Coordinates of C-alpha atoms and ligand atoms in Angstrom, one line a residue:
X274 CA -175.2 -114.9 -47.9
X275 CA -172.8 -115.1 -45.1
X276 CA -173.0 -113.3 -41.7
X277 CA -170.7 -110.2 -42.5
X278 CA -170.9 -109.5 -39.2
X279 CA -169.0 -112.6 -38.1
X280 CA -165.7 -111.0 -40.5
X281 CA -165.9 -107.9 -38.4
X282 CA -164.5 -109.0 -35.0
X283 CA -164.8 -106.6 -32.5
X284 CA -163.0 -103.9 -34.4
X285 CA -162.8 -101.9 -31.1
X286 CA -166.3 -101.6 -30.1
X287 CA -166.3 -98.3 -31.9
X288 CA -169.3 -97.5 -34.0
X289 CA -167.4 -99.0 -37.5
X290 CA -168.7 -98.0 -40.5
X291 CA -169.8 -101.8 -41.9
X292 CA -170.3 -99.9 -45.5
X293 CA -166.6 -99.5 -46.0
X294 CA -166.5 -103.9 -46.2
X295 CA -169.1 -104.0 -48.2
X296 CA -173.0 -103.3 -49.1
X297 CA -175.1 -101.8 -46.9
X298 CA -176.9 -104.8 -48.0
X299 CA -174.8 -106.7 -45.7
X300 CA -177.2 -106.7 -42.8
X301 CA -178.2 -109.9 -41.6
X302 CA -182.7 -110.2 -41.9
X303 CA -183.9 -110.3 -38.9
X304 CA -186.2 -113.4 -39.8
X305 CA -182.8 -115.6 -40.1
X306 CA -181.8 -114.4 -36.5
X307 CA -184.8 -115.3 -35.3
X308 CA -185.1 -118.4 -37.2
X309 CA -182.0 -119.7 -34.7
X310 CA -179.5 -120.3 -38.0
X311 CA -177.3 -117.6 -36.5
X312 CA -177.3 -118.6 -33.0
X313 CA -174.0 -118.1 -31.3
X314 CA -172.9 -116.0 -34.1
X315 CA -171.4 -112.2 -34.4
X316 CA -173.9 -110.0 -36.3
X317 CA -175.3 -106.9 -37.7
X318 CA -178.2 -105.9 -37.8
X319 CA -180.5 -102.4 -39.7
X320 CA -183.8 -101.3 -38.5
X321 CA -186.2 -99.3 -36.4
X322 CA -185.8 -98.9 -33.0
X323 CA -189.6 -99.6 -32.7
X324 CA -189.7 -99.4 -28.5
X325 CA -186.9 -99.0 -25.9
X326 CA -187.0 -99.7 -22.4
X327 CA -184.1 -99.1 -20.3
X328 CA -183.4 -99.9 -16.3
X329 CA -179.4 -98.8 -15.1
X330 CA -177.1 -99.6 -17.3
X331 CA -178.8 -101.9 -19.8
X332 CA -181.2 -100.9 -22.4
X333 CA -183.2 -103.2 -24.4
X334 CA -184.1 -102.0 -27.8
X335 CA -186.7 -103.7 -30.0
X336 CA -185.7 -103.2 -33.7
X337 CA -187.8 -103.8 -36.6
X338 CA -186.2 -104.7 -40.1
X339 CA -189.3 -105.3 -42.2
X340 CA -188.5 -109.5 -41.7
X341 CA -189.1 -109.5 -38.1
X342 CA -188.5 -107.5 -34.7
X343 CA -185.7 -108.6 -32.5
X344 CA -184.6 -107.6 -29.0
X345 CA -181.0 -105.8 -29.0
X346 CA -179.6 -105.4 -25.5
X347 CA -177.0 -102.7 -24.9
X348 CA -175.2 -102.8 -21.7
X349 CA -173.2 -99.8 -20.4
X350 CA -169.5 -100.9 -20.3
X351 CA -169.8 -103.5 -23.5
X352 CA -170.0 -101.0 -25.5
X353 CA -168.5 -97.0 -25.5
X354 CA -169.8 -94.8 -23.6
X355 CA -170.7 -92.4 -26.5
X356 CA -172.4 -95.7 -28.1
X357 CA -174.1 -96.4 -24.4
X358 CA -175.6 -92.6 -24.6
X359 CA -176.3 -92.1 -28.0
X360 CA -178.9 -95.7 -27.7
X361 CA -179.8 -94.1 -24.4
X362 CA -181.4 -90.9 -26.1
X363 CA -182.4 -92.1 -29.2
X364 CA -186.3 -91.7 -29.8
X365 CA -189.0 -94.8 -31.2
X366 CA -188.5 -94.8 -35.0
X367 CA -184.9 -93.8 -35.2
X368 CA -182.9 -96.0 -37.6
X369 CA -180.2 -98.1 -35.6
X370 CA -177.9 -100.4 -36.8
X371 CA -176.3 -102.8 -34.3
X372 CA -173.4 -105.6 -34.2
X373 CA -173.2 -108.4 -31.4
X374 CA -173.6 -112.2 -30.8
X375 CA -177.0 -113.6 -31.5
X376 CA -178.1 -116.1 -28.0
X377 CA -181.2 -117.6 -27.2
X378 CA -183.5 -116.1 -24.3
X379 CA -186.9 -117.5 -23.6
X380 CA -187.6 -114.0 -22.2
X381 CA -186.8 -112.1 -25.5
X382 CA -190.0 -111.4 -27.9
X383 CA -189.6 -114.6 -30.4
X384 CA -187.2 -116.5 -27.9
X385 CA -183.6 -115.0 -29.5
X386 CA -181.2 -111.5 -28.7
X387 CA -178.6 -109.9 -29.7
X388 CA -175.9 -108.5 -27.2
X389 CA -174.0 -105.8 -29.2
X390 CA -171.0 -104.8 -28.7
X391 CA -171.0 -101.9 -31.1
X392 CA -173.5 -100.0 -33.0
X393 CA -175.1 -96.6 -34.0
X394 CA -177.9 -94.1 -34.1
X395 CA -178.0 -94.1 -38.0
X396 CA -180.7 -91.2 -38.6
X397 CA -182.4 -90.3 -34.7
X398 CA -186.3 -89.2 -35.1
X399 CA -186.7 -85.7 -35.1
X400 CA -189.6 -85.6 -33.0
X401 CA -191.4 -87.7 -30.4
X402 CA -192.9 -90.3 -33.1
X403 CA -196.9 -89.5 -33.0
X404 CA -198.4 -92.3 -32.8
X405 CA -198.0 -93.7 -29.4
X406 CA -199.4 -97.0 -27.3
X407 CA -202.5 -94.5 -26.1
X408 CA -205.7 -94.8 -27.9
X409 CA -206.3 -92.9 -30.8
X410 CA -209.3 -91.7 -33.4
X411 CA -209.9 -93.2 -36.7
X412 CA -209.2 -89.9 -38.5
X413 CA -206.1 -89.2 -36.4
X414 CA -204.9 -92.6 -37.5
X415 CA -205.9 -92.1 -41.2
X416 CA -204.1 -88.6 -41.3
X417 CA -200.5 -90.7 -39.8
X418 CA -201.2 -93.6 -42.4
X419 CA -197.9 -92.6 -43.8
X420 CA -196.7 -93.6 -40.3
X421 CA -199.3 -95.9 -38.8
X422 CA -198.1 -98.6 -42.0
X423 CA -195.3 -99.5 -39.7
X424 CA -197.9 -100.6 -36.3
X425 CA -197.8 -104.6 -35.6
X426 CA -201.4 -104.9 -37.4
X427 CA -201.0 -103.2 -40.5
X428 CA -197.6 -105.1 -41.4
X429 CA -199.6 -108.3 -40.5
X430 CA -202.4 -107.0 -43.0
X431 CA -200.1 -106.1 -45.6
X432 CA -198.5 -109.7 -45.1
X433 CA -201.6 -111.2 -45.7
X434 CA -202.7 -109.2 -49.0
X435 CA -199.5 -110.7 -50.1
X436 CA -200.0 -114.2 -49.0
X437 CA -203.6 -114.4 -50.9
X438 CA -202.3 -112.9 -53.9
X439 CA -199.1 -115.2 -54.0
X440 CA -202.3 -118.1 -53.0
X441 CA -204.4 -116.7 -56.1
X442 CA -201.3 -116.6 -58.2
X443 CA -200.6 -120.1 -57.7
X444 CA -203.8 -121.5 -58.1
X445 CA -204.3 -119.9 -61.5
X446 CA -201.0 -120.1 -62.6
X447 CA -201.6 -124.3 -61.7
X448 CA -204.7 -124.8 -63.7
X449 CA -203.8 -122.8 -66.6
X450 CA -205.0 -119.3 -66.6
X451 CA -202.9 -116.6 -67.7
X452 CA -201.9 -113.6 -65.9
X453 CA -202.9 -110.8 -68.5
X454 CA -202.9 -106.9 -67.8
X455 CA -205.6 -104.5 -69.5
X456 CA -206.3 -100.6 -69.1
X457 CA -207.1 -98.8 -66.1
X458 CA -208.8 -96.0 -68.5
X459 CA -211.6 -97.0 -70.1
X460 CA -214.4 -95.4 -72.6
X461 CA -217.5 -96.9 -70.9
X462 CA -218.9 -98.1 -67.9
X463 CA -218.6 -102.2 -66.8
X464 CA -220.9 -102.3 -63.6
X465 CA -223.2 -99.0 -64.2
X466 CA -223.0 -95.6 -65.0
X467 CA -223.5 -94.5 -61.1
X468 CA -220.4 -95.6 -59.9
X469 CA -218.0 -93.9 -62.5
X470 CA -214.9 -92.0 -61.9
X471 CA -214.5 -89.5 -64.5
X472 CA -211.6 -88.3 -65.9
X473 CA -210.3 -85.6 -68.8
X474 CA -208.2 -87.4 -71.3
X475 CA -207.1 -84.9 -73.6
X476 CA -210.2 -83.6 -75.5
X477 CA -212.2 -86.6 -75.1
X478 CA -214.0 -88.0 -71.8
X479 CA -212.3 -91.3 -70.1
X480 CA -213.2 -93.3 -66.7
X481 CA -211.2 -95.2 -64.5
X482 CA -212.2 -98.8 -64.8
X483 CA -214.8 -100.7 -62.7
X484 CA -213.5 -104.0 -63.5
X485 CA -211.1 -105.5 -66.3
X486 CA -214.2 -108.0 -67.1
X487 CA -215.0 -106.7 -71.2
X488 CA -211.3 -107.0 -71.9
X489 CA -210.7 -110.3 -70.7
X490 CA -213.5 -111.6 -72.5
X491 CA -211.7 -110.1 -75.3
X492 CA -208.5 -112.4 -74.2
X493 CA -210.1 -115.4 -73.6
X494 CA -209.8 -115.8 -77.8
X495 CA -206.4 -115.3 -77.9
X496 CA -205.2 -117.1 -74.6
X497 CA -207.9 -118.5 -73.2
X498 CA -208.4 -119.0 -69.3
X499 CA -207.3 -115.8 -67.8
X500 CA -206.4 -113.9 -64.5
X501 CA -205.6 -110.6 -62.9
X502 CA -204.8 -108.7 -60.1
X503 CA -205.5 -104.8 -60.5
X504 CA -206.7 -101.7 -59.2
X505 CA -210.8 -100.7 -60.0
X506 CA -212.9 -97.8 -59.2
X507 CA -215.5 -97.4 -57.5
X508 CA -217.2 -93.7 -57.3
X509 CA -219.4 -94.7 -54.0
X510 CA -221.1 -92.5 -52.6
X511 CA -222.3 -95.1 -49.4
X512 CA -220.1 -94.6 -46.7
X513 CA -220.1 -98.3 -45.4
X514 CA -217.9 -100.5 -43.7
X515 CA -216.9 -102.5 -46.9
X516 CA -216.8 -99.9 -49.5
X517 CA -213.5 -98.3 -51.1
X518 CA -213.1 -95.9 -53.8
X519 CA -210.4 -98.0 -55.1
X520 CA -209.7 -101.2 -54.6
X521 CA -207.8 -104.3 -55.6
X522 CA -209.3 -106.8 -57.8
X523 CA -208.8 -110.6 -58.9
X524 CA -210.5 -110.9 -61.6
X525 CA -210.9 -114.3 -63.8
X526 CA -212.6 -115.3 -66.8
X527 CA -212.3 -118.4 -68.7
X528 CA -214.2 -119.7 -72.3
X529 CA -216.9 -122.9 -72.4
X530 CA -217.3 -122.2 -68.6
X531 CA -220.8 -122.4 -66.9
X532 CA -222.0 -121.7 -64.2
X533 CA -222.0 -124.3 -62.2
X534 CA -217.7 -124.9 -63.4
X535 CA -217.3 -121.0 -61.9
X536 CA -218.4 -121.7 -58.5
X537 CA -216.0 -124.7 -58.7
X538 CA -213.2 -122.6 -59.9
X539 CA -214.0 -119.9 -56.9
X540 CA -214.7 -122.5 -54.3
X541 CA -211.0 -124.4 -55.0
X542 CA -209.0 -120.9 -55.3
X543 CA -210.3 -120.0 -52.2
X544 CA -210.0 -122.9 -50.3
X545 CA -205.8 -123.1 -51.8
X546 CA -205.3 -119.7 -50.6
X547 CA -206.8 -120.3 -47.0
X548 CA -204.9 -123.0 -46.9
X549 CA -201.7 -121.2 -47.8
X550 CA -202.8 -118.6 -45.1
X551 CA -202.9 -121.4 -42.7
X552 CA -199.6 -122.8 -43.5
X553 CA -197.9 -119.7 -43.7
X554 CA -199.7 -116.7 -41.6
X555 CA -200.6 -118.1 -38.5
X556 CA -198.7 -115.7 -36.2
X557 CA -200.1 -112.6 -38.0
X558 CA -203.9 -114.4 -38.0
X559 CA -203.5 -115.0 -34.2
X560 CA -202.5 -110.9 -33.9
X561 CA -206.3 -110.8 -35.0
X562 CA -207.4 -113.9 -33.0
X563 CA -208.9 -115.6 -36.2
X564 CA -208.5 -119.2 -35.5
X565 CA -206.8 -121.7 -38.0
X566 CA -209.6 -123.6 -38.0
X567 CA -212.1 -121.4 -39.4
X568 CA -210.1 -121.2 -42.7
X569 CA -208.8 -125.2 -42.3
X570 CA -212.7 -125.8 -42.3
X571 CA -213.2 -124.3 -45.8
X572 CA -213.3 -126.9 -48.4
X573 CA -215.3 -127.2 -51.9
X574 CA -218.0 -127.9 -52.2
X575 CA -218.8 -124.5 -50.5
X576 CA -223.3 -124.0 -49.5
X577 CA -225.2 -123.0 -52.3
X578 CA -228.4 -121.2 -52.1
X579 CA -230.2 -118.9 -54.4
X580 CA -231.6 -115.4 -54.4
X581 CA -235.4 -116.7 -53.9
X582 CA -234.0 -119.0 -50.7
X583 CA -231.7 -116.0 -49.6
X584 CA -234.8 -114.0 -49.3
X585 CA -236.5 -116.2 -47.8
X586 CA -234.3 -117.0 -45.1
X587 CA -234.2 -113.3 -44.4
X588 CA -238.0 -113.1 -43.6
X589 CA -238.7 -112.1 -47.7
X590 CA -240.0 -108.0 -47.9
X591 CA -239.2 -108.1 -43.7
X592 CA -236.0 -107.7 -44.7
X593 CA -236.1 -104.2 -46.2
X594 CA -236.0 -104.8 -50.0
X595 CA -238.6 -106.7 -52.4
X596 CA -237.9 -109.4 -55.0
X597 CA -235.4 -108.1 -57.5
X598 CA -233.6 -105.4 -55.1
X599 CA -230.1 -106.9 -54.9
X600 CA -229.1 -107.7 -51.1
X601 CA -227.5 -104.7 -49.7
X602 CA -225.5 -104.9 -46.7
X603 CA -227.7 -105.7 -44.2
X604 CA -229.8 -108.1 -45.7
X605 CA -226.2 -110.2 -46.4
X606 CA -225.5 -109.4 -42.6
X607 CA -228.6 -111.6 -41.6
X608 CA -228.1 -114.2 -44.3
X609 CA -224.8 -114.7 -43.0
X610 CA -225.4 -115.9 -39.7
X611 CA -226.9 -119.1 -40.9
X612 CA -223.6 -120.3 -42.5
X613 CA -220.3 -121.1 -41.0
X614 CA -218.0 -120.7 -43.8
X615 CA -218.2 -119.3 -47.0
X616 CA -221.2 -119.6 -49.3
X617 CA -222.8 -119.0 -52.7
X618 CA -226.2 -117.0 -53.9
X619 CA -227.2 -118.0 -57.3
X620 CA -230.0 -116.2 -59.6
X621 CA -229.7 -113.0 -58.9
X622 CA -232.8 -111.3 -60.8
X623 CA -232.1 -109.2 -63.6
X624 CA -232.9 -106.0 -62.2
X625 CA -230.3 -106.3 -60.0
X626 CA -227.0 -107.2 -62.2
X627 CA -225.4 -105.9 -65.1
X628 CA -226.3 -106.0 -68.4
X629 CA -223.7 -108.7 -69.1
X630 CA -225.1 -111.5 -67.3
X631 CA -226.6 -114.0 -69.0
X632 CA -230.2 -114.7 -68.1
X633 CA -231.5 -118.9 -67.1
X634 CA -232.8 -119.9 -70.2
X635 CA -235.3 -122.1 -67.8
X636 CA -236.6 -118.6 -66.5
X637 CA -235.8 -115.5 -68.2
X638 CA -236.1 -113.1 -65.3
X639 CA -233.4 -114.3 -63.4
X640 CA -229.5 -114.4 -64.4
X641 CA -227.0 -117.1 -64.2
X642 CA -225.2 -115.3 -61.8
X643 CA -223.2 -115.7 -58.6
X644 CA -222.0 -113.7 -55.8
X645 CA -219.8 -115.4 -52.8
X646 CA -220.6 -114.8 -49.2
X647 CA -218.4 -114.6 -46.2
X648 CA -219.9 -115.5 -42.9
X649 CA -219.4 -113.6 -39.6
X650 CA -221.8 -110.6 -41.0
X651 CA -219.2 -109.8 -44.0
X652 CA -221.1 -110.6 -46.9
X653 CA -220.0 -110.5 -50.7
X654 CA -216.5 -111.3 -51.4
X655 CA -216.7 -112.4 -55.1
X656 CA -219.4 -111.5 -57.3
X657 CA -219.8 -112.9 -61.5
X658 CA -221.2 -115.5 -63.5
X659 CA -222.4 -117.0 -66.7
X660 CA -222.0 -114.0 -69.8
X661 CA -224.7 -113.3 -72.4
X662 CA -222.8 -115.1 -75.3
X663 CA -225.5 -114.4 -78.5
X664 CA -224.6 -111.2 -79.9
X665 CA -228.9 -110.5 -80.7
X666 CA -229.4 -111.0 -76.9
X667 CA -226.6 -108.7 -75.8
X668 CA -227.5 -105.8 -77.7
X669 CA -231.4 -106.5 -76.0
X670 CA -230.2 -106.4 -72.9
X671 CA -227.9 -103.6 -73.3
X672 CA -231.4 -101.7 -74.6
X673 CA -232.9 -102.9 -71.7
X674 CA -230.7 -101.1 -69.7
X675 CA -230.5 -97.8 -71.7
X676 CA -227.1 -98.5 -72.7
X677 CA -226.1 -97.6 -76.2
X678 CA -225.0 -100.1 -78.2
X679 CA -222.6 -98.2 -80.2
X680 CA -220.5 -97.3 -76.8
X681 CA -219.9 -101.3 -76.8
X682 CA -219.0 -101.6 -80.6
X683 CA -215.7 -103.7 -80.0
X684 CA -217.4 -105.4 -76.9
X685 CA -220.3 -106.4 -79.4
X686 CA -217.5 -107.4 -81.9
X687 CA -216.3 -110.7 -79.5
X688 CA -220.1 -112.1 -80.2
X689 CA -219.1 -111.8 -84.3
X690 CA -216.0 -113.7 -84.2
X691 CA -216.6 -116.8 -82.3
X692 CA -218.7 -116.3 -79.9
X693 CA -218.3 -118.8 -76.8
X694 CA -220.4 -119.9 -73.8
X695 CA -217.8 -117.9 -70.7
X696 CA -218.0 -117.0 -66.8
X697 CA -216.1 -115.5 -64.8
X698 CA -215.8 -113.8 -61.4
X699 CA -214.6 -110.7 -59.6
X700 CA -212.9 -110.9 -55.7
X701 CA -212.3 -107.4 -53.8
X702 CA -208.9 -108.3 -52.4
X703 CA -209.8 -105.9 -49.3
X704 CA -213.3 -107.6 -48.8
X705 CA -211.5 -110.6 -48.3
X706 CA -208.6 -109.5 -46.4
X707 CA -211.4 -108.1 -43.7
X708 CA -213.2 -110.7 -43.1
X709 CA -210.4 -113.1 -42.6
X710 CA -208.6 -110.5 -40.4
X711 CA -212.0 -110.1 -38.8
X712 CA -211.5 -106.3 -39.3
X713 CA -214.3 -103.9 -38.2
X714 CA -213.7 -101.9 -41.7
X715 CA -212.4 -102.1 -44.9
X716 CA -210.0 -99.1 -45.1
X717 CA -207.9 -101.1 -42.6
X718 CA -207.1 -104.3 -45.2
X719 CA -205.0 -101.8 -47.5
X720 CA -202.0 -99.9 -46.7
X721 CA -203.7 -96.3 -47.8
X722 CA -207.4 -96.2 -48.1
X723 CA -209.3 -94.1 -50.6
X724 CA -212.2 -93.1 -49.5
X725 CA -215.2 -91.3 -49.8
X726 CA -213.7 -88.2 -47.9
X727 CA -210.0 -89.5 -48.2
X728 CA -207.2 -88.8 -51.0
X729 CA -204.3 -88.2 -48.4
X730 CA -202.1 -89.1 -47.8
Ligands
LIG121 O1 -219.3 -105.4 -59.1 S1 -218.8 -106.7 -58.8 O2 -219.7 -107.5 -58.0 N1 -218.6 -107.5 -60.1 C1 -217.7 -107.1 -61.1 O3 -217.1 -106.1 -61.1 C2 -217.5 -108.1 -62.2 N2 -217.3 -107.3 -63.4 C3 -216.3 -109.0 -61.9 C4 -216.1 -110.0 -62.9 O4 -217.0 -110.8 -63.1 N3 -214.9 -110.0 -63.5 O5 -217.5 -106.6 -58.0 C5 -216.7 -107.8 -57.7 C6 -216.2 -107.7 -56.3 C7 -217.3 -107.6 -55.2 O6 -217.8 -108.9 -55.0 C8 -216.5 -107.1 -54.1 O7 -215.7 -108.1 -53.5 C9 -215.5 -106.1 -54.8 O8 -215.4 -106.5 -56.1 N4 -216.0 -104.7 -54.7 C10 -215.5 -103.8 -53.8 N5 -214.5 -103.9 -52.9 C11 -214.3 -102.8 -52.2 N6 -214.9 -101.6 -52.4 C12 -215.8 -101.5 -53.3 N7 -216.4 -100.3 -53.5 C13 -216.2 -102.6 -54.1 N8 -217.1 -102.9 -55.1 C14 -216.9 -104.2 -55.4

C-alpha cells in the first residue's frame, strides 16, 4: 500500500491538497499506525476529530477513522499559524485530515501519535455535536442513533455482530452447509399468525417473513445442508428487553438430521464463534467488562435439560405458567441462574411450538424441539428442532392448529417428493450479541432498532 504520506515531504507545512498525488484513498488506516508498522514514518491520516483537548500552544486531537482512534498532536509553530487556529476552533465531529511522523508514547491512547506538521479542517461541524460526555435518556439517544453509531460502544457492538457472523460463516461454510438466500415476502405465516407484519403487494395480501425456515426445507433437496443470515419480522406487541420488530437471523437447516445431531451442530457453531470472539474482540469485550473466560469456558457438550426439568427447577406452577405454557421471560430468567454457560431445553410441549415441529414418537404430546439458553438472566438465543417429515401428520397438525392446509400447498409438496427426516435451528443475532456484551437491552446490539414505538431514524 505504501505510506503516501512518506512521498510528500514537508511540502511547506501548508495545508497540501494530498488529492492532487493521488486517491483520497491514500490515507494511511489508523489500525496500521497503531499496529507500530509505521513507526518513525511521515503520514496522513482522514477522520473524525472525535475529542480535542488543548493547553498553550499544543492541542491534542483524537481522530477516529473507522480502523481505530489515534492521538494527533498539533503544536503552534510546527505548523502555520492559520493551520494552528483552524485545529484550534474546530468542533468534535469535524472531519480532519492530518500529515506528520508517527512515534511511540506510552501516554497516547493505544501507546502511538502522530506529530503533524501539516493538515486541515476538511468539513468543520456546524453545530456543537449533540451528544456529549453528560448523561443522557434512552429516547434522546434513540432519536441521535444516526449520530450516537459513532460512540466507543456502538462501534464495539457493531464489530462484534460482524465477528459472529464472519464466526457463523466459517463454521458452516467448514462443514458443508450452503449459504442460500430466500424471500423476505411471504404468503403465510412461519411461527403464528399473531406476530405478522402485513403488507399490500399489489392487489393481493403479503407478510414480511418470520423466519426463512419453509424455504430452506425446500433447499435442503436441491443442496442439502443449508445456512443464512437475514432480516425477520416480528409484529410484537411486548415491549421487553429482548424483543425487536426486526431482527437478524441465522438460520440453518440440514436433511437426515435429528435431534440429538442439531444440538451438536448449535453447540460447535457456537462454541467456534466464541472462540473467534476471544481471539479477535477482546478489547471491544473488555469495553463491556465481559471476561474472556466466560466465552473460553463454552465447549460442547453444552447442559441439557428438558421442559418437564425446566419447570421443575423453577418451582413448577410457582413459576407463573402451567405445563404446556412455553417459558416466557421470566421463567427463563430463573432457569438461568442455575447454569454458567449456555444450555439446552428439550420437549417443548406441543401447545407451545409451531405446527412444524415434529412430535416424540415415545410421547406424542411433546415435540422434538430445542431452544438454547444463555445464562446471566438472558434466556433463548436459538430456538428449532426435529420437523414433522410424514406428509398425513403435517397436514394433522396443521388442523390442529387451525391452519389451512391449502395456504401450505407447496410446503405440503416437499413431503410428496422425498420426504426426509430434517432439523434445524433459528439464532437472533441481537439476542446473542446482548448477552455476550452483557447489554441491559436489545435495541442496543443493532446499529438502528425497530421497535415497538420506533421506525426513525
Ligand atoms: O421463533 S423462533 O424461536 N424459531 C424460529 O423462527 C424457527 N423458524 C427458526 C428455525 O428453526 N429456522 O426464533 C428463533 C430465534 C429465537 O430463539 C430468538 O433468538 C430470535 O429468533 N428471536 C428474536 N430476536 C429478537 N427479537 C424478536 N422479536 C425475536 N423473536 C425471535
Amino acid at each position: 500500500m505504501g505510506f503516501l504520506g512518506f512521498l510528500n515531504n514537508r511540502l511547506g507545512g501548508v495545508s497540501v491538497s494530498f488529492t492532487r498525488r493521488g486517491g483520497l484513498e491514500d490515507a494511511v488506516m489508523m489500525r496500521d499506525v497503531l499496529s507500530g508498522d509505521a513507526d518513525g514514518r511521515e503520514v496522513l491520516v482522514r477522520g473524525w476529530l472525535q475529542n480535542k483537548r488543548s493547553s498553550g500552544g499544543i492541542i491534542f486531537l483524537l481522530v477516529r477513522d473507522g480502523s481505530g482512534v489515534l492521538q494527533c498532536t498539533v503544536r503552534k509553530g510546527q505548523v502555520q499559524d492559520s493551520v494552528f487556529d483552524a485545529f484550534l476552533s474546530a468542533k468534535t465531529e469535524s472531519t480532519v485530515e492530518l500529515e506528520g511522523t508517527v512515534r511511540p508514547d506510552a501516554r497516547a491512547p493505544g501507546g502511538r501519535e502522530i506529530l503533524a506538521d501539516s493538515g486541515k479542517v476538511e468539513y468543520p461541524a456546524l453545530e456543537e455535536f449533540p451528544i456529549a460526555k453528560k448523561f443522557h435518556g434512552p429516547e434522546f439517544l434513540l432519536d441521535q442513533r444516526h449520530l450516537f453509531v459513532r460512540a466507543d460502544k456502538m462501534r464495539a457492538v457493531l464489530k462484534v455482530r460482524a465477528a459472529i457472523l464472519f464466526g457463523a460463516r466459517s463454521w458452516f461454510d467448514g462443514h458443508g452447509y450452503m449459504e442460500v438466500q430466500v424471500p423476505i415476502l411471504t404468503s403465510a405465516a412461519v411461527e403464528g399468525g399473531s406476530t405478522l407484519f402485513e403488507v399490500k403487494y399489489f392487489d393481493e395480501k403479503a407478510y414480511l417473513t418470520q423466519s426463512w425456515q419453509l424455504y430452506a426445507e425446500a433447499l435442503i433437496a436441491s443442496v442439502g445442508r443449508v445456512y443464512t443470515v437475514a432480516p425477520s419480522f416480528r409484529a410484537e406487541r411486548s415491549r421487553t428487553r429482548r424483543h425487536l420488530t426486526e431482527y437478524w437471523h441465522v438460520e440453518a437447516e440440514a436433511p437426515w438430521l435429528e435431534l440429538d445431531g442439531l444440538m451438536r451442530v448449535e453447540e460447535e457453531m457456537l462454541s467456534h464463534i466464541l472462540d473467534y470472539l476471544v481471539k479477535t474482540c477482546g478489547s471491544e469485550l473488555a469495553l463491556f467488562e465481559r471476561k474472556l473466560e466466560d466465552l473460553a469456558r463454552v465447549r460442547p457438550p453444552f447442559p441439557r435439560i428438558t421442559y418437564d426439568e425446566a419447570l421443575d427447577r423453577i418451582g413448577g406452577e410457582k413459576s407463573g405458567i402451567k405445563w404446556g405454557d412455553d417459558l416466557g421471560y421470566e421463567q427463563e430468567k430463573v432457569l438461568t441462574e442455575h447454569f454458567d454457560r449456555p444450555f439446552f431445553v428439550t420437549g417443548y410441549p406441543k401447545k407451545a411450538k409451531a405446527f412444524y415441529h415434529k412430535p416424540d414418537p415415545s410421547r406424542p404430546d411433546v415435540t422434538l424441539s430445542v431452544d438454547m439458553l444463555a445464562p446471566e438472566g438472558y434466556g433463548e438465543i436459538t430456538g428449532g428442532g426435529q420437523r414433522i417429515e410424514e406428509y398425513e401428520a403435517l397436514v394433522g397438525r396443521m388442523r390442529e392448529e387451525g391452519l389451512d392446509p391449502k395456504s401450505y400447498g407447496w410446503y405440503l409438496d416437499l413431503r410428496k417428493f422425498g420426504s426426509v427426516p430434517h432439523s434445524g435451528f433459528g439464532m437472533g443475532l441481537e439476542r446473542l450479541v446482548s448477552w455476550v456484551c452483557k447489554l441491559d437491552h436489545i435495541r442496543d446490539a443493532i446499529a438502528f432498532p425497530r421497535l415497538i414505538n420506533r421506525v426513525y431514524p
